[in-house]
mmCIF file of N, CA, C and O in Angstrom:
data_model
loop_
_atom_site.group_PDB
_atom_site.id
_atom_site.type_symbol
_atom_site.label_atom_id
_atom_site.label_comp_id
_atom_site.label_asym_id
_atom_site.label_seq_id
_atom_site.Cartn_x
_atom_site.Cartn_y
_atom_site.Cartn_z
ATOM 1 N N MET A 11 115.184 72.021 107.029
ATOM 2 C CA MET A 11 113.981 71.587 107.709
ATOM 3 C C MET A 11 112.765 72.002 106.855
ATOM 4 O O MET A 11 112.703 73.120 106.357
ATOM 5 N N GLY A 12 111.841 71.101 106.648
ATOM 6 C CA GLY A 12 110.657 71.385 105.851
ATOM 7 C C GLY A 12 109.643 72.232 106.595
ATOM 8 O O GLY A 12 109.517 72.152 107.816
ATOM 9 N N LYS A 13 108.939 73.059 105.864
ATOM 10 C CA LYS A 13 107.872 73.895 106.429
ATOM 11 C C LYS A 13 106.628 73.725 105.603
ATOM 12 O O LYS A 13 106.692 73.513 104.406
ATOM 13 N N MET A 14 105.456 73.842 106.264
ATOM 14 C CA MET A 14 104.166 73.771 105.572
ATOM 15 C C MET A 14 103.335 74.962 105.994
ATOM 16 O O MET A 14 103.479 75.484 107.109
ATOM 17 N N THR A 15 102.491 75.405 105.115
ATOM 18 C CA THR A 15 101.552 76.479 105.407
ATOM 19 C C THR A 15 100.150 75.932 105.139
ATOM 20 O O THR A 15 99.892 75.363 104.085
ATOM 21 N N PHE A 16 99.261 76.111 106.090
ATOM 22 C CA PHE A 16 97.880 75.758 105.863
ATOM 23 C C PHE A 16 96.968 76.711 106.606
ATOM 24 O O PHE A 16 97.393 77.385 107.537
ATOM 25 N N VAL A 17 95.765 76.809 106.158
ATOM 26 C CA VAL A 17 94.787 77.748 106.713
ATOM 27 C C VAL A 17 93.605 76.959 107.250
ATOM 28 O O VAL A 17 93.070 76.076 106.544
ATOM 29 N N VAL A 18 93.234 77.256 108.472
ATOM 30 C CA VAL A 18 92.084 76.610 109.102
ATOM 31 C C VAL A 18 91.099 77.698 109.455
ATOM 32 O O VAL A 18 91.453 78.687 110.098
ATOM 33 N N GLU A 19 89.845 77.516 109.054
ATOM 34 C CA GLU A 19 88.807 78.509 109.344
ATOM 35 C C GLU A 19 88.027 78.105 110.590
ATOM 36 O O GLU A 19 87.628 76.944 110.717
ATOM 37 N N TYR A 20 87.829 79.046 111.478
ATOM 38 C CA TYR A 20 87.067 78.825 112.697
ATOM 39 C C TYR A 20 85.943 79.864 112.780
ATOM 40 O O TYR A 20 86.056 80.939 112.192
ATOM 41 N N GLU A 21 84.891 79.524 113.501
ATOM 42 C CA GLU A 21 83.861 80.509 113.775
ATOM 43 C C GLU A 21 84.472 81.602 114.638
ATOM 44 O O GLU A 21 85.364 81.338 115.436
ATOM 45 N N ASP A 22 84.016 82.839 114.400
ATOM 46 C CA ASP A 22 84.519 83.952 115.205
ATOM 47 C C ASP A 22 84.402 83.674 116.683
ATOM 48 O O ASP A 22 83.359 83.199 117.173
ATOM 49 N N GLY A 23 85.450 83.912 117.404
ATOM 50 C CA GLY A 23 85.468 83.711 118.858
ATOM 51 C C GLY A 23 85.796 82.283 119.283
ATOM 52 O O GLY A 23 85.925 82.008 120.458
ATOM 53 N N LYS A 24 85.900 81.344 118.313
ATOM 54 C CA LYS A 24 86.187 79.955 118.650
ATOM 55 C C LYS A 24 87.579 79.525 118.203
ATOM 56 O O LYS A 24 87.878 78.338 118.126
ATOM 57 N N GLU A 25 88.473 80.500 117.916
ATOM 58 C CA GLU A 25 89.830 80.188 117.518
ATOM 59 C C GLU A 25 90.603 79.648 118.717
ATOM 60 O O GLU A 25 90.452 80.137 119.821
ATOM 61 N N PRO A 26 91.381 78.597 118.501
ATOM 62 C CA PRO A 26 92.151 78.023 119.601
ATOM 63 C C PRO A 26 93.358 78.936 119.929
ATOM 64 O O PRO A 26 93.825 79.662 119.085
ATOM 65 N N PRO A 27 93.848 78.888 121.153
ATOM 66 C CA PRO A 27 95.063 79.650 121.476
ATOM 67 C C PRO A 27 96.272 79.050 120.774
ATOM 68 O O PRO A 27 96.369 77.847 120.616
ATOM 69 N N ILE A 28 97.159 79.920 120.294
ATOM 70 C CA ILE A 28 98.353 79.461 119.572
ATOM 71 C C ILE A 28 99.550 80.172 120.224
ATOM 72 O O ILE A 28 99.490 81.355 120.525
ATOM 73 N N SER A 29 100.646 79.409 120.403
ATOM 74 C CA SER A 29 101.852 80.040 120.915
ATOM 75 C C SER A 29 103.041 79.492 120.158
ATOM 76 O O SER A 29 102.983 78.422 119.553
ATOM 77 N N PHE A 30 104.136 80.273 120.140
ATOM 78 C CA PHE A 30 105.336 79.840 119.443
ATOM 79 C C PHE A 30 105.911 78.602 120.121
ATOM 80 O O PHE A 30 105.824 78.447 121.356
ATOM 81 N N ASN A 31 106.483 77.726 119.340
ATOM 82 C CA ASN A 31 107.043 76.448 119.786
ATOM 83 C C ASN A 31 105.981 75.468 120.239
ATOM 84 O O ASN A 31 106.290 74.394 120.779
ATOM 85 N N MET A 32 104.698 75.813 120.062
ATOM 86 C CA MET A 32 103.612 74.862 120.332
ATOM 87 C C MET A 32 103.760 73.705 119.339
ATOM 88 O O MET A 32 104.003 73.923 118.168
ATOM 89 N N GLU A 33 103.592 72.504 119.807
ATOM 90 C CA GLU A 33 103.709 71.364 118.932
ATOM 91 C C GLU A 33 102.387 71.129 118.211
ATOM 92 O O GLU A 33 101.324 71.237 118.781
ATOM 93 N N ILE A 34 102.511 70.825 116.913
ATOM 94 C CA ILE A 34 101.323 70.554 116.088
ATOM 95 C C ILE A 34 101.720 69.576 114.984
ATOM 96 O O ILE A 34 102.704 69.780 114.282
ATOM 97 N N PHE A 35 101.049 68.466 114.872
ATOM 98 C CA PHE A 35 101.300 67.450 113.878
ATOM 99 C C PHE A 35 102.772 67.024 113.830
ATOM 100 O O PHE A 35 103.337 66.811 112.769
ATOM 101 N N GLY A 36 103.421 66.938 114.998
ATOM 102 C CA GLY A 36 104.787 66.500 115.045
ATOM 103 C C GLY A 36 105.819 67.583 114.788
ATOM 104 O O GLY A 36 107.027 67.293 114.762
ATOM 105 N N GLY A 37 105.388 68.795 114.596
ATOM 106 C CA GLY A 37 106.322 69.928 114.396
ATOM 107 C C GLY A 37 106.033 71.014 115.387
ATOM 108 O O GLY A 37 105.253 70.822 116.330
ATOM 109 N N LYS A 38 106.722 72.153 115.267
ATOM 110 C CA LYS A 38 106.529 73.271 116.173
ATOM 111 C C LYS A 38 106.107 74.514 115.383
ATOM 112 O O LYS A 38 106.593 74.754 114.304
ATOM 113 N N VAL A 39 105.213 75.299 115.962
ATOM 114 C CA VAL A 39 104.816 76.571 115.366
ATOM 115 C C VAL A 39 105.994 77.540 115.473
ATOM 116 O O VAL A 39 106.496 77.795 116.565
ATOM 117 N N VAL A 40 106.440 78.083 114.329
ATOM 118 C CA VAL A 40 107.508 79.065 114.316
ATOM 119 C C VAL A 40 107.024 80.425 113.826
ATOM 120 O O VAL A 40 107.717 81.423 113.976
ATOM 121 N N GLU A 41 105.864 80.443 113.215
ATOM 122 C CA GLU A 41 105.288 81.702 112.750
ATOM 123 C C GLU A 41 103.783 81.522 112.644
ATOM 124 O O GLU A 41 103.312 80.461 112.254
ATOM 125 N N ALA A 42 103.042 82.564 112.988
ATOM 126 C CA ALA A 42 101.568 82.492 112.896
ATOM 127 C C ALA A 42 101.044 83.833 112.450
ATOM 128 O O ALA A 42 101.586 84.882 112.858
ATOM 129 N N GLY A 43 100.024 83.834 111.638
ATOM 130 C CA GLY A 43 99.365 85.079 111.204
ATOM 131 C C GLY A 43 97.940 85.073 111.694
ATOM 132 O O GLY A 43 97.223 84.066 111.544
ATOM 133 N N PHE A 44 97.533 86.152 112.268
ATOM 134 C CA PHE A 44 96.175 86.237 112.821
ATOM 135 C C PHE A 44 95.372 87.208 111.939
ATOM 136 O O PHE A 44 94.920 88.262 112.387
ATOM 137 N N ARG A 45 95.220 86.825 110.700
ATOM 138 C CA ARG A 45 94.486 87.637 109.719
ATOM 139 C C ARG A 45 94.073 86.730 108.584
ATOM 140 O O ARG A 45 94.482 85.598 108.503
ATOM 141 N N ASP A 46 93.294 87.258 107.694
ATOM 142 C CA ASP A 46 92.905 86.515 106.495
ATOM 143 C C ASP A 46 93.930 86.824 105.419
ATOM 144 O O ASP A 46 94.045 87.943 104.954
ATOM 145 N N TYR A 47 94.717 85.811 105.026
ATOM 146 C CA TYR A 47 95.776 86.043 104.040
ATOM 147 C C TYR A 47 95.227 86.519 102.709
ATOM 148 O O TYR A 47 95.955 87.135 101.931
ATOM 149 N N ASN A 48 93.969 86.286 102.424
ATOM 150 C CA ASN A 48 93.363 86.736 101.161
ATOM 151 C C ASN A 48 93.344 88.254 101.084
ATOM 152 O O ASN A 48 93.277 88.817 99.995
ATOM 153 N N ASP A 49 93.363 88.950 102.250
ATOM 154 C CA ASP A 49 93.359 90.396 102.237
ATOM 155 C C ASP A 49 94.613 90.974 101.565
ATOM 156 O O ASP A 49 94.599 92.092 101.107
ATOM 157 N N ASP A 50 95.693 90.186 101.525
ATOM 158 C CA ASP A 50 96.967 90.646 100.931
ATOM 159 C C ASP A 50 97.098 90.225 99.463
ATOM 160 O O ASP A 50 98.084 90.578 98.813
ATOM 161 N N MET A 51 96.159 89.485 98.938
ATOM 162 C CA MET A 51 96.239 89.011 97.553
ATOM 163 C C MET A 51 95.768 90.132 96.609
ATOM 164 O O MET A 51 94.901 90.934 96.935
ATOM 165 N N LEU A 52 96.381 90.171 95.431
ATOM 166 C CA LEU A 52 95.983 91.138 94.424
ATOM 167 C C LEU A 52 94.692 90.728 93.760
ATOM 168 O O LEU A 52 94.483 89.538 93.485
ATOM 169 N N THR A 53 93.860 91.714 93.458
ATOM 170 C CA THR A 53 92.647 91.438 92.705
ATOM 171 C C THR A 53 92.995 91.375 91.221
ATOM 172 O O THR A 53 94.096 91.811 90.814
ATOM 173 N N GLU A 54 92.108 90.877 90.404
ATOM 174 C CA GLU A 54 92.330 90.844 88.947
ATOM 175 C C GLU A 54 92.571 92.239 88.416
ATOM 176 O O GLU A 54 93.455 92.452 87.552
ATOM 177 N N GLU A 55 91.827 93.222 88.887
ATOM 178 C CA GLU A 55 91.990 94.601 88.449
ATOM 179 C C GLU A 55 93.371 95.145 88.802
ATOM 180 O O GLU A 55 94.007 95.842 88.022
ATOM 181 N N GLU A 56 93.851 94.793 90.003
ATOM 182 C CA GLU A 56 95.179 95.259 90.414
ATOM 183 C C GLU A 56 96.279 94.608 89.570
ATOM 184 O O GLU A 56 97.267 95.280 89.199
ATOM 185 N N ILE A 57 96.109 93.333 89.240
ATOM 186 C CA ILE A 57 97.077 92.639 88.386
ATOM 187 C C ILE A 57 97.095 93.290 87.010
ATOM 188 O O ILE A 57 98.167 93.542 86.447
ATOM 189 N N GLU A 58 95.928 93.569 86.453
ATOM 190 C CA GLU A 58 95.856 94.229 85.141
ATOM 191 C C GLU A 58 96.536 95.577 85.170
ATOM 192 O O GLU A 58 97.253 95.960 84.235
ATOM 193 N N ALA A 59 96.347 96.349 86.242
ATOM 194 C CA ALA A 59 96.969 97.675 86.356
ATOM 195 C C ALA A 59 98.483 97.555 86.401
ATOM 196 O O ALA A 59 99.213 98.320 85.761
ATOM 197 N N LEU A 60 98.979 96.554 87.132
ATOM 198 C CA LEU A 60 100.425 96.335 87.205
ATOM 199 C C LEU A 60 100.991 95.944 85.812
ATOM 200 O O LEU A 60 102.040 96.441 85.406
ATOM 201 N N MET A 61 100.296 95.069 85.123
ATOM 202 C CA MET A 61 100.740 94.612 83.828
ATOM 203 C C MET A 61 100.834 95.781 82.826
ATOM 204 O O MET A 61 101.741 95.858 82.012
ATOM 205 N N GLU A 62 99.877 96.726 82.945
ATOM 206 C CA GLU A 62 99.896 97.875 82.054
ATOM 207 C C GLU A 62 101.106 98.774 82.325
ATOM 208 O O GLU A 62 101.616 99.434 81.436
ATOM 209 N N CYS A 63 101.581 98.790 83.576
ATOM 210 C CA CYS A 63 102.711 99.650 83.940
ATOM 211 C C CYS A 63 104.076 98.995 83.725
ATOM 212 O O CYS A 63 105.064 99.698 83.579
ATOM 213 N N LEU A 64 104.129 97.674 83.761
ATOM 214 C CA LEU A 64 105.383 96.979 83.632
ATOM 215 C C LEU A 64 105.850 96.831 82.198
ATOM 216 O O LEU A 64 105.057 96.521 81.322
ATOM 217 N N ASN A 65 107.098 97.064 81.997
ATOM 218 C CA ASN A 65 107.717 96.755 80.703
ATOM 219 C C ASN A 65 108.531 95.493 80.969
ATOM 220 O O ASN A 65 109.673 95.563 81.459
ATOM 221 N N ILE A 66 107.943 94.322 80.653
ATOM 222 C CA ILE A 66 108.555 93.046 80.981
ATOM 223 C C ILE A 66 109.921 92.874 80.311
ATOM 224 O O ILE A 66 110.873 92.406 80.943
ATOM 225 N N ASN A 67 110.025 93.287 79.069
ATOM 226 C CA ASN A 67 111.299 93.119 78.348
ATOM 227 C C ASN A 67 112.397 93.928 79.035
ATOM 228 O O ASN A 67 113.527 93.454 79.223
ATOM 229 N N GLU A 68 112.075 95.177 79.431
ATOM 230 C CA GLU A 68 113.075 95.981 80.152
ATOM 231 C C GLU A 68 113.439 95.367 81.485
ATOM 232 O O GLU A 68 114.606 95.344 81.883
ATOM 233 N N LEU A 69 112.444 94.859 82.173
ATOM 234 C CA LEU A 69 112.687 94.221 83.473
ATOM 235 C C LEU A 69 113.607 93.022 83.315
ATOM 236 O O LEU A 69 114.566 92.840 84.076
ATOM 237 N N GLU A 70 113.360 92.195 82.306
ATOM 238 C CA GLU A 70 114.207 91.017 82.048
ATOM 239 C C GLU A 70 115.640 91.407 81.676
ATOM 240 O O GLU A 70 116.587 90.760 82.078
ATOM 241 N N ASN A 71 115.788 92.459 80.890
ATOM 242 C CA ASN A 71 117.093 92.871 80.406
ATOM 243 C C ASN A 71 117.934 93.588 81.439
ATOM 244 O O ASN A 71 119.177 93.579 81.362
ATOM 245 N N THR A 72 117.337 94.252 82.391
ATOM 246 C CA THR A 72 118.085 95.053 83.329
ATOM 247 C C THR A 72 118.174 94.456 84.730
ATOM 248 O O THR A 72 118.876 94.987 85.582
ATOM 249 N N SER A 73 117.503 93.351 84.981
ATOM 250 C CA SER A 73 117.475 92.770 86.314
ATOM 251 C C SER A 73 118.216 91.423 86.346
ATOM 252 O O SER A 73 117.608 90.398 86.584
ATOM 253 N N ALA A 74 119.511 91.490 86.127
ATOM 254 C CA ALA A 74 120.312 90.237 86.092
ATOM 255 C C ALA A 74 120.276 89.491 87.409
ATOM 256 O O ALA A 74 120.331 88.267 87.418
ATOM 257 N N SER A 75 120.152 90.187 88.538
ATOM 258 C CA SER A 75 120.200 89.533 89.832
ATOM 259 C C SER A 75 118.809 89.063 90.312
ATOM 260 O O SER A 75 118.695 88.475 91.363
ATOM 261 N N VAL A 76 117.781 89.346 89.509
ATOM 262 C CA VAL A 76 116.411 88.998 89.887
ATOM 263 C C VAL A 76 115.832 88.012 88.868
ATOM 264 O O VAL A 76 115.930 88.239 87.675
ATOM 265 N N ASP A 77 115.243 86.907 89.361
ATOM 266 C CA ASP A 77 114.550 85.993 88.493
ATOM 267 C C ASP A 77 113.159 86.587 88.227
ATOM 268 O O ASP A 77 112.302 86.617 89.113
ATOM 269 N N VAL A 78 112.960 87.090 87.022
ATOM 270 C CA VAL A 78 111.732 87.828 86.692
ATOM 271 C C VAL A 78 110.495 86.915 86.838
ATOM 272 O O VAL A 78 109.469 87.371 87.357
ATOM 273 N N ASP A 79 110.601 85.671 86.427
ATOM 274 C CA ASP A 79 109.446 84.779 86.540
ATOM 275 C C ASP A 79 109.040 84.576 88.001
ATOM 276 O O ASP A 79 107.865 84.557 88.348
ATOM 277 N N ILE A 80 110.037 84.446 88.913
ATOM 278 C CA ILE A 80 109.708 84.267 90.330
ATOM 279 C C ILE A 80 109.095 85.540 90.883
ATOM 280 O O ILE A 80 108.122 85.501 91.634
ATOM 281 N N LEU A 81 109.674 86.680 90.486
ATOM 282 C CA LEU A 81 109.116 87.975 90.957
ATOM 283 C C LEU A 81 107.655 88.135 90.521
ATOM 284 O O LEU A 81 106.783 88.484 91.331
ATOM 285 N N LEU A 82 107.385 87.853 89.276
ATOM 286 C CA LEU A 82 106.022 87.987 88.763
ATOM 287 C C LEU A 82 105.085 86.987 89.419
ATOM 288 O O LEU A 82 103.936 87.305 89.717
ATOM 289 N N LYS A 83 105.577 85.777 89.686
ATOM 290 C CA LYS A 83 104.748 84.754 90.384
ATOM 291 C C LYS A 83 104.371 85.252 91.757
ATOM 292 O O LYS A 83 103.224 85.073 92.202
ATOM 293 N N LYS A 84 105.294 85.896 92.455
ATOM 294 C CA LYS A 84 104.972 86.455 93.760
ATOM 295 C C LYS A 84 103.912 87.525 93.689
ATOM 296 O O LYS A 84 103.155 87.757 94.630
ATOM 297 N N LEU A 85 103.842 88.222 92.550
ATOM 298 C CA LEU A 85 102.824 89.231 92.317
ATOM 299 C C LEU A 85 101.514 88.616 91.786
ATOM 300 O O LEU A 85 100.538 89.316 91.582
ATOM 301 N N GLY A 86 101.527 87.301 91.555
ATOM 302 C CA GLY A 86 100.311 86.631 91.018
ATOM 303 C C GLY A 86 100.187 86.751 89.552
ATOM 304 O O GLY A 86 99.093 86.602 89.005
ATOM 305 N N ILE A 87 101.278 86.998 88.867
ATOM 306 C CA ILE A 87 101.277 87.204 87.396
ATOM 307 C C ILE A 87 102.045 86.052 86.745
ATOM 308 O O ILE A 87 103.169 85.738 87.119
ATOM 309 N N THR A 88 101.399 85.397 85.795
ATOM 310 C CA THR A 88 102.067 84.322 85.030
ATOM 311 C C THR A 88 102.139 84.765 83.558
ATOM 312 O O THR A 88 101.125 85.091 82.966
ATOM 313 N N LEU A 89 103.352 84.759 83.028
ATOM 314 C CA LEU A 89 103.540 85.138 81.623
ATOM 315 C C LEU A 89 103.380 83.910 80.723
ATOM 316 O O LEU A 89 103.819 82.824 81.072
ATOM 317 N N VAL A 90 102.755 84.091 79.610
ATOM 318 C CA VAL A 90 102.668 83.049 78.595
ATOM 319 C C VAL A 90 103.667 83.438 77.526
ATOM 320 O O VAL A 90 103.517 84.432 76.844
ATOM 321 N N ARG A 91 104.736 82.636 77.456
ATOM 322 C CA ARG A 91 105.804 82.944 76.479
ATOM 323 C C ARG A 91 105.548 82.174 75.198
ATOM 324 O O ARG A 91 105.192 81.014 75.217
ATOM 325 N N GLN A 92 105.800 82.840 74.088
ATOM 326 C CA GLN A 92 105.591 82.193 72.788
ATOM 327 C C GLN A 92 106.891 82.019 72.069
ATOM 328 O O GLN A 92 107.826 82.668 72.226
#
């Protein structure tokens, strides 16, 4: 079953009520977050700090069960391979 994520901004206090299994655009709400998802995003400074600590070559060589590119993408890091 396909899933979509979208963010709608409302004025404070004017948010509509949301409940699980509520129908929306022909589907049903199965998960909802009542926060600003940007609060969980890494800043540029945090990404740089992580990059300084990570040994990418060691991570790639020792993590056979982990797709390193996907892991880094989740952290907001894109490697440029040459």
